[in-house]
CSV table of C-alpha atoms in Angstrom, one decimal:
chain,number,residue,atom,x,y,z
A,1,MET,CA,30.7,17.8,22.0
A,2,ILE,CA,33.1,18.5,24.7
A,3,LEU,CA,34.6,15.0,24.2
A,4,LEU,CA,35.0,15.6,20.4
A,5,ALA,CA,36.6,18.9,21.0
A,6,GLY,CA,39.0,17.3,23.5
A,7,ASN,CA,39.9,14.6,21.0
A,8,SER,CA,40.5,17.2,18.2
A,9,SER,CA,42.8,19.1,20.5
A,10,ILE,CA,44.8,16.0,21.3
A,11,ILE,CA,45.1,15.1,17.6
A,12,LEU,CA,46.1,18.6,16.6
A,13,GLY,CA,48.7,18.7,19.4
A,14,ALA,CA,50.1,15.4,18.3
A,15,VAL,CA,50.4,16.6,14.7
A,16,ILE,CA,52.2,19.8,15.9
A,17,VAL,CA,54.6,17.8,18.0
A,18,PHE,CA,55.3,15.4,15.1
A,19,LEU,CA,56.0,18.3,12.8
A,20,ILE,CA,58.3,19.9,15.3
A,21,VAL,CA,60.3,16.7,15.9
A,22,THR,CA,60.6,16.1,12.1
A,23,LEU,CA,61.8,19.7,11.7
A,24,LEU,CA,64.4,19.3,14.5
A,25,LEU,CA,65.6,16.0,12.9
A,26,VAL,CA,66.0,17.7,9.5
A,27,LEU,CA,67.9,20.6,11.1
A,28,LEU,CA,70.1,18.1,13.0
A,29,LEU,CA,70.9,16.2,9.8
A,30,LEU,CA,71.7,19.4,7.9
A,31,TYR,CA,74.0,20.5,10.8
A,32,ALA,CA,75.8,17.1,10.9
A,33,LYS,CA,76.3,17.2,7.1
A,34,ALA,CA,77.7,20.8,7.4
A,35,LYS,CA,80.1,19.7,10.1
A,36,LEU,CA,81.1,16.4,8.3
A,37,THR,CA,81.5,18.0,4.8
A,38,PRO,CA,84.4,20.4,4.7
A,39,LYS,CA,83.8,23.9,3.3
A,40,GLY,CA,85.5,24.7,0.1
A,41,LYS,CA,87.6,22.3,-1.9
A,42,VAL,CA,89.7,19.3,-0.8
A,43,LYS,CA,92.9,17.9,-2.2
A,44,LEU,CA,93.0,14.5,-4.0
A,45,GLU,CA,96.6,13.3,-4.6
A,46,ILE,CA,97.0,10.6,-7.3
A,47,ASN,CA,100.0,8.3,-7.4
A,48,ASN,CA,102.1,10.7,-5.4
A,49,GLU,CA,102.4,13.0,-8.4
A,50,LYS,CA,99.2,14.7,-9.5
A,51,VAL,CA,97.1,16.8,-7.0
A,52,LEU,CA,93.5,17.8,-7.8
A,53,GLU,CA,91.5,20.3,-5.9
A,54,VAL,CA,87.9,19.0,-6.0
A,55,GLU,CA,84.5,19.7,-4.5
A,56,PRO,CA,83.8,17.2,-1.6
A,57,GLY,CA,80.8,14.9,-1.4
A,58,SER,CA,81.1,12.6,-4.4
A,59,SER,CA,82.7,9.2,-4.6
A,60,ILE,CA,86.3,8.7,-5.7
A,61,LEU,CA,84.9,7.0,-8.9
A,62,SER,CA,82.8,10.0,-9.8
A,63,THR,CA,85.4,12.6,-8.8
A,64,LEU,CA,88.1,11.0,-10.9
A,65,SER,CA,85.7,10.6,-13.9
A,66,ASN,CA,84.8,14.4,-13.7
A,67,ASN,CA,88.6,15.0,-14.0
A,68,LYS,CA,89.0,12.6,-17.0
A,69,ILE,CA,90.5,9.8,-15.0
A,70,PHE,CA,88.4,6.7,-15.6
A,71,LEU,CA,88.5,3.8,-13.2
A,72,PRO,CA,86.8,0.7,-14.7
A,73,SER,CA,83.3,-0.1,-13.6
A,74,ALA,CA,80.8,-2.6,-15.1
A,75,CYS,CA,77.9,-1.8,-12.7
A,76,GLY,CA,77.8,2.0,-13.1
A,77,GLY,CA,79.1,2.6,-9.6
A,78,GLY,CA,76.6,0.4,-7.9
A,79,GLY,CA,79.2,-1.5,-5.8
A,80,THR,CA,78.5,-4.9,-7.3
A,81,CYS,CA,81.2,-5.5,-9.9
A,82,GLY,CA,84.3,-4.8,-7.8
A,83,LEU,CA,86.3,-3.3,-10.7
A,84,CYS,CA,86.8,0.3,-9.6
A,85,ARG,CA,89.8,-0.6,-7.3
A,86,CYS,CA,92.3,1.8,-6.0
A,87,ARG,CA,94.5,2.1,-2.9
A,88,VAL,CA,93.5,4.8,-0.5
A,89,VAL,CA,96.7,5.4,1.4
A,90,GLU,CA,95.6,8.6,3.3
A,91,GLY,CA,92.1,9.5,4.4
A,92,GLY,CA,88.9,7.7,3.3
A,93,GLY,CA,87.9,6.2,6.7
A,94,SER,CA,87.4,2.5,7.4
A,95,MET,CA,86.5,-0.1,4.8
A,96,LEU,CA,82.7,-0.5,4.4
A,97,PRO,CA,80.9,-3.9,4.6
A,98,THR,CA,79.9,-3.4,0.9
A,99,GLU,CA,83.6,-3.6,0.0
A,100,ALA,CA,85.0,-6.3,2.3
A,101,ASN,CA,84.1,-9.3,0.2
A,102,PHE,CA,86.0,-8.0,-2.8
A,103,PHE,CA,89.4,-8.0,-1.0
A,104,ASN,CA,91.5,-10.6,0.8
A,105,ARG,CA,93.2,-9.7,4.1
A,106,ARG,CA,96.5,-8.7,2.5
A,107,GLN,CA,94.7,-6.4,0.1
A,108,GLN,CA,92.8,-4.8,3.0
A,109,ARG,CA,96.1,-4.2,4.8
A,110,GLU,CA,97.4,-2.6,1.7
A,111,HIS,CA,94.4,-0.2,1.8
A,112,TRP,CA,92.6,-1.4,-1.4
A,113,ARG,CA,89.2,0.1,-1.7
A,114,LEU,CA,86.3,0.4,-4.2
A,115,GLY,CA,86.3,3.9,-5.8
A,116,CYS,CA,82.5,3.9,-5.9
A,117,GLN,CA,82.2,3.3,-2.2
A,118,VAL,CA,84.6,5.9,-0.8
A,119,LYS,CA,83.3,9.4,-0.5
A,120,VAL,CA,85.7,12.4,-1.0
A,121,ARG,CA,85.1,14.3,2.3
A,122,GLU,CA,88.7,15.2,3.2
A,123,ASP,CA,92.1,15.4,1.7
A,124,LEU,CA,92.9,12.0,0.2
A,125,SER,CA,96.0,10.3,-1.3
A,126,ILE,CA,95.2,7.4,-3.6
A,127,ILE,CA,97.1,5.0,-5.9
A,128,VAL,CA,95.5,4.0,-9.2
A,129,PRO,CA,96.9,1.4,-11.6
A,130,GLU,CA,99.1,3.1,-14.2
A,131,GLU,CA,97.1,1.8,-17.1
A,132,VAL,CA,94.1,3.8,-15.8
A,133,LEU,CA,95.9,7.0,-16.6
A,134,GLY,CA,96.0,6.1,-20.3
A,135,ILE,CA,92.2,5.7,-20.5
A,136,LYS,CA,90.4,8.3,-22.7
A,137,LYS,CA,86.9,9.3,-23.4
A,138,TRP,CA,85.5,10.2,-26.8
A,139,GLU,CA,82.3,11.3,-28.6
A,140,CYS,CA,82.0,8.6,-31.3
A,141,GLU,CA,79.7,8.4,-34.3
A,142,VAL,CA,77.6,5.3,-35.0
A,143,ILE,CA,78.5,3.7,-38.3
A,144,SER,CA,76.1,0.7,-38.2
A,145,ASN,CA,73.8,-1.1,-35.9
A,146,ARG,CA,72.5,-4.4,-37.3
A,147,ASN,CA,71.0,-7.6,-35.9
A,148,VAL,CA,73.4,-10.5,-36.3
A,149,ALA,CA,71.1,-12.7,-34.3
A,150,THR,CA,67.5,-12.5,-33.0
A,151,TYR,CA,68.4,-10.5,-29.9
A,152,ILE,CA,72.0,-9.5,-30.6
A,153,LYS,CA,73.2,-6.4,-32.5
A,154,GLU,CA,76.6,-5.7,-33.9
A,155,PHE,CA,77.1,-2.1,-32.9
A,156,VAL,CA,79.9,-0.2,-34.6
A,157,VAL,CA,81.1,3.3,-34.0
A,158,LYS,CA,84.1,5.3,-35.3
A,159,LEU,CA,86.4,7.3,-33.2
A,160,PRO,CA,87.0,11.0,-33.9
A,161,ASP,CA,89.3,11.8,-36.8
A,162,GLY,CA,92.9,11.1,-35.9
A,163,GLU,CA,92.1,9.2,-32.8
A,164,LYS,CA,93.2,5.5,-32.3
A,165,LEU,CA,92.2,3.1,-29.6
A,166,ASN,CA,95.4,1.3,-28.4
A,167,PHE,CA,94.2,-1.8,-26.6
A,168,ARG,CA,94.8,-5.5,-26.2
A,169,SER,CA,92.5,-8.1,-27.5
A,170,GLY,CA,89.9,-9.1,-24.9
A,171,GLY,CA,89.6,-5.5,-23.6
A,172,TYR,CA,86.4,-3.6,-23.0
A,173,ILE,CA,85.0,-0.1,-23.1
A,174,GLN,CA,82.4,1.8,-21.1
A,175,ILE,CA,79.5,3.5,-22.8
A,176,ASP,CA,77.7,6.4,-21.2
A,177,VAL,CA,73.9,6.3,-21.1
A,178,PRO,CA,72.1,9.7,-20.8
A,179,LYS,CA,68.6,10.3,-19.3
A,180,ILE,CA,66.5,8.9,-22.1
A,181,GLU,CA,63.3,7.0,-22.9
A,182,VAL,CA,63.2,4.2,-25.5
A,183,ASP,CA,59.9,3.0,-27.0
A,184,PHE,CA,60.7,-0.3,-28.7
A,185,SER,CA,57.9,0.0,-31.2
A,186,LYS,CA,59.1,3.4,-32.4
A,187,ASP,CA,62.8,3.7,-31.6
A,188,ILE,CA,64.3,0.2,-32.4
A,189,PHE,CA,64.8,-1.2,-35.9
A,190,VAL,CA,65.1,-5.0,-36.3
A,191,GLU,CA,65.7,-6.7,-39.6
A,192,PRO,CA,62.5,-8.3,-41.0
A,193,GLU,CA,64.0,-11.8,-40.8
A,194,PHE,CA,63.9,-11.6,-37.0
A,195,HIS,CA,60.4,-10.1,-36.6
A,196,ASP,CA,58.6,-13.4,-36.0
A,197,ASP,CA,60.5,-14.1,-32.8
A,198,TRP,CA,60.0,-10.5,-31.6
A,199,ASP,CA,56.3,-10.7,-32.5
A,200,LYS,CA,55.9,-13.9,-30.4
A,201,THR,CA,56.7,-12.2,-27.2
A,202,ASN,CA,55.5,-8.8,-28.2
A,203,MET,CA,58.9,-7.2,-27.7
A,204,TRP,CA,57.6,-4.1,-29.4
A,205,SER,CA,55.5,-3.3,-26.3
A,206,LEU,CA,58.5,-2.7,-24.1
A,207,LYS,CA,59.5,0.7,-23.0
A,208,MET,CA,62.7,1.8,-21.2
A,209,LYS,CA,63.0,4.9,-19.1
A,210,ASN,CA,66.4,6.0,-17.7
A,211,THR,CA,66.1,8.7,-15.1
A,212,GLU,CA,69.7,9.3,-14.3
A,213,GLU,CA,73.0,9.2,-16.2
A,214,THR,CA,74.9,6.0,-16.0
A,215,PHE,CA,77.3,3.8,-17.9
A,216,ARG,CA,77.9,0.1,-18.7
A,217,ALA,CA,80.8,-2.0,-19.8
A,218,TYR,CA,80.9,-4.1,-23.0
A,219,SER,CA,83.7,-6.3,-24.4
A,220,MET,CA,85.0,-5.3,-27.8
A,221,ALA,CA,84.6,-7.5,-30.8
A,222,ASN,CA,87.1,-5.6,-32.9
A,223,HIS,CA,90.8,-6.6,-32.7
A,224,PRO,CA,93.8,-4.3,-32.1
A,225,ALA,CA,94.4,-3.8,-35.8
A,226,GLU,CA,90.9,-2.3,-36.1
A,227,ASN,CA,91.8,0.6,-33.8
A,228,ASN,CA,89.8,3.4,-35.4
A,229,ILE,CA,86.5,1.7,-34.6
A,230,ILE,CA,84.8,0.1,-31.7
A,231,MET,CA,82.6,-3.0,-32.4
A,232,LEU,CA,80.3,-4.5,-29.8
A,233,ASN,CA,78.0,-7.5,-29.7
A,234,VAL,CA,75.1,-6.4,-27.5
A,235,ARG,CA,72.2,-8.6,-26.4
A,236,ILE,CA,69.0,-6.9,-25.5
A,237,ALA,CA,68.2,-7.4,-21.8
A,238,THR,CA,64.5,-8.1,-21.3
A,239,PRO,CA,62.4,-8.0,-18.2
A,240,PRO,CA,61.6,-11.4,-16.5
A,241,TRP,CA,58.8,-13.4,-18.0
A,242,ASP,CA,55.5,-13.6,-16.2
A,243,ARG,CA,54.4,-17.2,-16.7
A,244,GLU,CA,50.9,-16.7,-15.3
A,245,ARG,CA,50.1,-13.7,-17.5
A,246,ASN,CA,52.3,-15.0,-20.5
A,247,THR,CA,54.0,-11.6,-20.9
A,248,PHE,CA,56.9,-9.6,-19.6
A,249,LEU,CA,56.8,-8.3,-16.0
A,250,LYS,CA,56.2,-4.5,-15.9
A,251,VAL,CA,59.8,-3.5,-15.1
A,252,ASN,CA,62.4,-1.7,-17.1
A,253,PRO,CA,64.2,-3.6,-19.8
A,254,GLY,CA,68.0,-3.3,-19.8
A,255,VAL,CA,68.9,0.4,-19.7
A,256,CYS,CA,72.1,0.3,-21.8
A,257,SER,CA,71.1,-2.5,-24.2
A,258,SER,CA,67.9,-0.6,-24.9
A,259,TYR,CA,69.8,2.6,-25.5
A,260,ILE,CA,72.3,0.9,-27.8
A,261,PHE,CA,69.5,-0.9,-29.8
A,262,SER,CA,67.9,2.4,-30.4
A,263,ARG,CA,70.9,4.1,-31.9
A,264,LYS,CA,71.0,4.9,-35.6
A,265,PRO,CA,73.9,5.6,-38.0
A,266,GLY,CA,75.0,9.2,-37.5
A,267,ASP,CA,74.1,9.3,-33.8
A,268,LYS,CA,76.7,10.3,-31.3
A,269,VAL,CA,77.6,8.2,-28.3
A,270,THR,CA,80.2,8.8,-25.5
A,271,ILE,CA,82.7,5.9,-24.9
A,272,SER,CA,85.7,5.6,-22.7
A,273,GLY,CA,88.5,3.0,-22.7
A,274,PRO,CA,90.3,0.8,-23.0
A,275,TYR,CA,89.9,-1.3,-19.9
A,276,GLY,CA,90.3,-5.0,-19.2
A,277,ASP,CA,92.2,-7.9,-17.9
A,278,PHE,CA,90.8,-10.8,-20.0
A,279,PHE,CA,94.0,-11.1,-21.9
A,280,ILE,CA,95.8,-14.1,-23.5
A,281,LYS,CA,98.8,-15.4,-21.6
A,282,ASP,CA,102.1,-15.2,-23.5
A,283,THR,CA,102.8,-19.0,-23.5
A,284,GLN,CA,102.8,-21.8,-26.1
A,285,ASN,CA,100.1,-23.7,-24.4
A,286,GLU,CA,97.0,-24.9,-26.3
A,287,ILE,CA,94.1,-22.5,-26.2
A,288,MET,CA,90.4,-23.3,-26.0
A,289,PHE,CA,87.9,-20.5,-26.5
A,290,ILE,CA,84.3,-21.3,-25.3
A,291,GLY,CA,81.6,-18.9,-26.0
A,292,GLY,CA,77.8,-18.4,-26.3
A,293,GLY,CA,75.5,-15.5,-27.2
A,294,ALA,CA,77.0,-12.1,-27.1
A,295,GLY,CA,80.1,-13.7,-25.5
A,296,MET,CA,81.2,-13.9,-29.1
A,297,ALA,CA,82.7,-10.4,-28.8
A,298,PRO,CA,86.0,-11.0,-27.0
A,299,MET,CA,86.4,-14.4,-28.8
A,300,ARG,CA,86.4,-12.6,-32.2
A,301,SER,CA,88.9,-10.0,-30.9
A,302,HIS,CA,91.3,-12.7,-29.6
A,303,ILE,CA,91.1,-15.0,-32.5
A,304,PHE,CA,91.4,-12.3,-35.2
A,305,HIS,CA,94.4,-10.9,-33.4
A,306,LEU,CA,96.0,-14.4,-33.0
A,307,PHE,CA,95.7,-15.3,-36.6
A,308,ASN,CA,95.3,-12.2,-38.7
A,309,THR,CA,98.0,-10.3,-36.9
A,310,LEU,CA,100.3,-12.6,-34.9
A,311,LYS,CA,100.0,-15.6,-37.3
A,312,THR,CA,100.3,-17.8,-34.2
A,313,ASN,CA,101.5,-21.4,-34.3
A,314,ARG,CA,99.7,-22.3,-31.0
A,315,LYS,CA,97.0,-24.9,-31.2
A,316,VAL,CA,93.6,-23.1,-30.8
A,317,THR,CA,90.0,-24.4,-30.8
A,318,PHE,CA,86.9,-22.3,-30.6
A,319,TRP,CA,83.6,-23.9,-29.4
A,320,TYR,CA,80.5,-21.8,-29.7
A,321,GLY,CA,77.0,-22.7,-28.4
A,322,ALA,CA,73.8,-21.4,-29.9
A,323,ARG,CA,70.1,-22.3,-29.7
A,324,SER,CA,69.4,-22.6,-33.4
A,325,ARG,CA,71.0,-21.8,-36.7
A,326,ARG,CA,69.5,-18.3,-36.7
A,327,GLU,CA,71.6,-17.4,-33.6
A,328,ILE,CA,74.9,-18.2,-35.4
A,329,PHE,CA,76.9,-15.2,-36.6
A,330,TYR,CA,80.5,-14.6,-37.9
A,331,GLU,CA,80.6,-18.3,-38.9
A,332,GLU,CA,82.1,-17.6,-42.3
A,333,HIS,CA,85.0,-15.6,-40.8
A,334,PHE,CA,86.1,-18.5,-38.5
A,335,ARG,CA,85.6,-21.1,-41.3
A,336,LYS,CA,88.0,-19.0,-43.4
A,337,ILE,CA,90.6,-18.9,-40.6
A,338,ALA,CA,90.3,-22.7,-40.2
A,339,GLN,CA,90.9,-23.2,-43.9
A,340,GLU,CA,94.1,-21.1,-43.8
A,341,PHE,CA,95.5,-22.3,-40.4
A,342,PRO,CA,95.6,-26.0,-39.7
A,343,ASN,CA,96.3,-25.2,-36.0
A,344,PHE,CA,92.8,-23.7,-35.6
A,345,ASN,CA,89.5,-25.6,-35.3
A,346,PHE,CA,86.0,-24.1,-35.0
A,347,THR,CA,83.0,-26.1,-33.7
A,348,ILE,CA,79.4,-24.9,-33.3
A,349,ALA,CA,76.8,-26.8,-31.3
A,350,LEU,CA,73.0,-26.1,-31.3
A,351,SER,CA,71.0,-26.9,-28.2
A,352,GLU,CA,67.6,-26.6,-29.8
A,353,PRO,CA,67.9,-26.9,-33.6
A,354,LYS,CA,64.7,-26.2,-35.6
A,355,PRO,CA,63.5,-28.6,-38.3
A,356,GLU,CA,64.1,-25.9,-40.9
A,357,ASP,CA,67.7,-25.7,-39.8
A,358,SER,CA,68.6,-29.0,-41.4
A,359,TRP,CA,71.3,-29.2,-38.9
A,360,ASP,CA,73.8,-32.1,-39.1
A,361,GLY,CA,76.4,-30.7,-36.7
A,362,PRO,CA,76.7,-31.4,-32.9
A,363,VAL,CA,73.6,-31.1,-30.8
A,364,GLY,CA,73.5,-30.3,-27.1
A,365,PHE,CA,74.9,-27.8,-24.6
A,366,ILE,CA,78.4,-26.7,-25.5
A,367,HIS,CA,80.1,-28.1,-22.4
A,368,GLN,CA,78.6,-31.5,-23.1
A,369,VAL,CA,79.8,-31.4,-26.7
A,370,ILE,CA,83.3,-30.3,-25.7
A,371,PHE,CA,83.6,-33.1,-23.3
A,372,GLU,CA,82.2,-35.8,-25.5
A,373,GLN,CA,84.0,-34.8,-28.7
A,374,TYR,CA,87.3,-33.6,-27.3
A,375,LEU,CA,88.3,-33.4,-23.7
A,376,SER,CA,87.2,-36.9,-22.7
A,377,ARG,CA,90.0,-38.1,-25.1
A,378,HIS,CA,92.5,-35.4,-24.5
A,379,ASN,CA,95.8,-36.6,-22.8
A,380,ALA,CA,96.2,-33.5,-20.6
A,381,PRO,CA,93.1,-31.2,-20.4
A,382,GLU,CA,94.7,-29.6,-17.4
A,383,ASP,CA,97.5,-28.1,-19.6
A,384,ILE,CA,95.0,-26.2,-21.9
A,385,GLU,CA,94.3,-22.5,-21.3
A,386,TYR,CA,90.6,-21.9,-21.3
A,387,TYR,CA,89.0,-18.6,-22.1
A,388,LEU,CA,85.2,-18.4,-21.5
A,389,CYS,CA,82.6,-15.7,-22.3
A,390,GLY,CA,78.8,-16.3,-22.4
A,391,PRO,CA,75.6,-16.6,-20.4
A,392,PRO,CA,76.2,-17.3,-16.6
A,393,ALA,CA,74.6,-20.8,-16.9
A,394,MET,CA,77.1,-21.7,-19.6
A,395,ILE,CA,80.1,-20.4,-17.7
A,396,ALA,CA,79.0,-22.3,-14.6
A,397,ALA,CA,78.5,-25.5,-16.5
A,398,VAL,CA,81.9,-25.3,-18.2
A,399,GLN,CA,83.6,-24.4,-14.9
A,400,LYS,CA,82.1,-27.5,-13.2
A,401,MET,CA,83.2,-29.7,-16.1
A,402,LEU,CA,86.7,-28.4,-16.0
A,403,TYR,CA,86.9,-28.8,-12.2
A,404,ASN,CA,85.8,-32.4,-12.6
A,405,LEU,CA,88.6,-32.9,-15.1
A,406,GLY,CA,91.2,-31.5,-12.7
A,407,VAL,CA,91.9,-28.3,-14.5
A,408,PRO,CA,93.5,-25.8,-12.1
A,409,ASP,CA,91.9,-22.4,-11.6
A,410,GLU,CA,94.9,-20.5,-13.0
A,411,MET,CA,94.3,-22.1,-16.4
A,412,ILE,CA,90.7,-20.7,-16.6
A,413,ALA,CA,89.9,-17.1,-17.5
A,414,PHE,CA,86.4,-15.7,-18.1
A,415,ASP,CA,84.8,-12.5,-19.1
A,416,ASP,CA,81.3,-12.0,-17.7
A,417,PHE,CA,80.4,-8.8,-19.6
A,418,GLY,CA,79.6,-10.3,-23.0
A,419,GLY,CA,77.0,-12.9,-22.1
């Protein structure tokens, strides 16, 4: 009994000591935070002109957004896309390891930083690209939201009355995602013609839960003349497939794609833009567009602008890869352009055509078809401008092919939002 009582006293004493140490550490952290975080507001100077008085503690990205200045960001401020760039010329501390890989030595000497990684803890002076100051945010109304392929929706919203989106073809927007839950079986409508594929993998069983507000970037499919709407091609992002259980892993499906898929005509969504640098060069070089999946979006924007607005004389080809005929969309629009403009050619290749497709066109991965049918016989593939958008595997395969053909990097541009 004496031994048990002694052990109990030792355990009780250890617990008390642990609690005291934990309390001291918490108090120390609170004290350090109070010392490191200034009391009251701090000044944020922008482009040596505008000065904001802001609450300290948030990132530059969030602080600017709260003041209606929108740096681009495809990852929602996660530090993985490297797009929210600005120069921090005063304050901000040293560059973090999470930023270093996004900047070369010259850029680091010029004080380039990622806005999502720099906390506003003191007075700062920053330089943002001038075009950022022209970015706006609107509450838009959903006009339509239809499946154009099995897992891709054409999502169209209209801007508020009197508002226009002044952008260049190939640009993108950012859409805000609120805290929300999406039950695929209740909240998502899919046209009956695509139900069989959704049924095969029991897509209807998926549920998405978003616990904090975020945003994502999507390339626009509309072209600059369609400036009172925003059109997106959005592919639903599913969880990885569990081969052993023959079902999806129990993780969240894509937050923003699930949110977009669940929107109905009349719903309101918050969108900011325009952003982007996936623009066509002002030359007379031949252009080759290569796309797949939801990578259709910037291709439609570019091609419609080139031919419907500019009436270009440049030689342009568009090569689009899909799995089966059901995954083809907008074909009639591009066939019409090809009929009207002899300098435009449109080719579709199917990688896995189904018997019911009765497909007599090219079969294979799109990079193989491009090489076999065109580039292997081209006199100077290195003189073509290449614009790529699609799944990562497609982009990697095309880049490898172009590298083997001796195409310099400066002739290749790609947009990795749409795939």
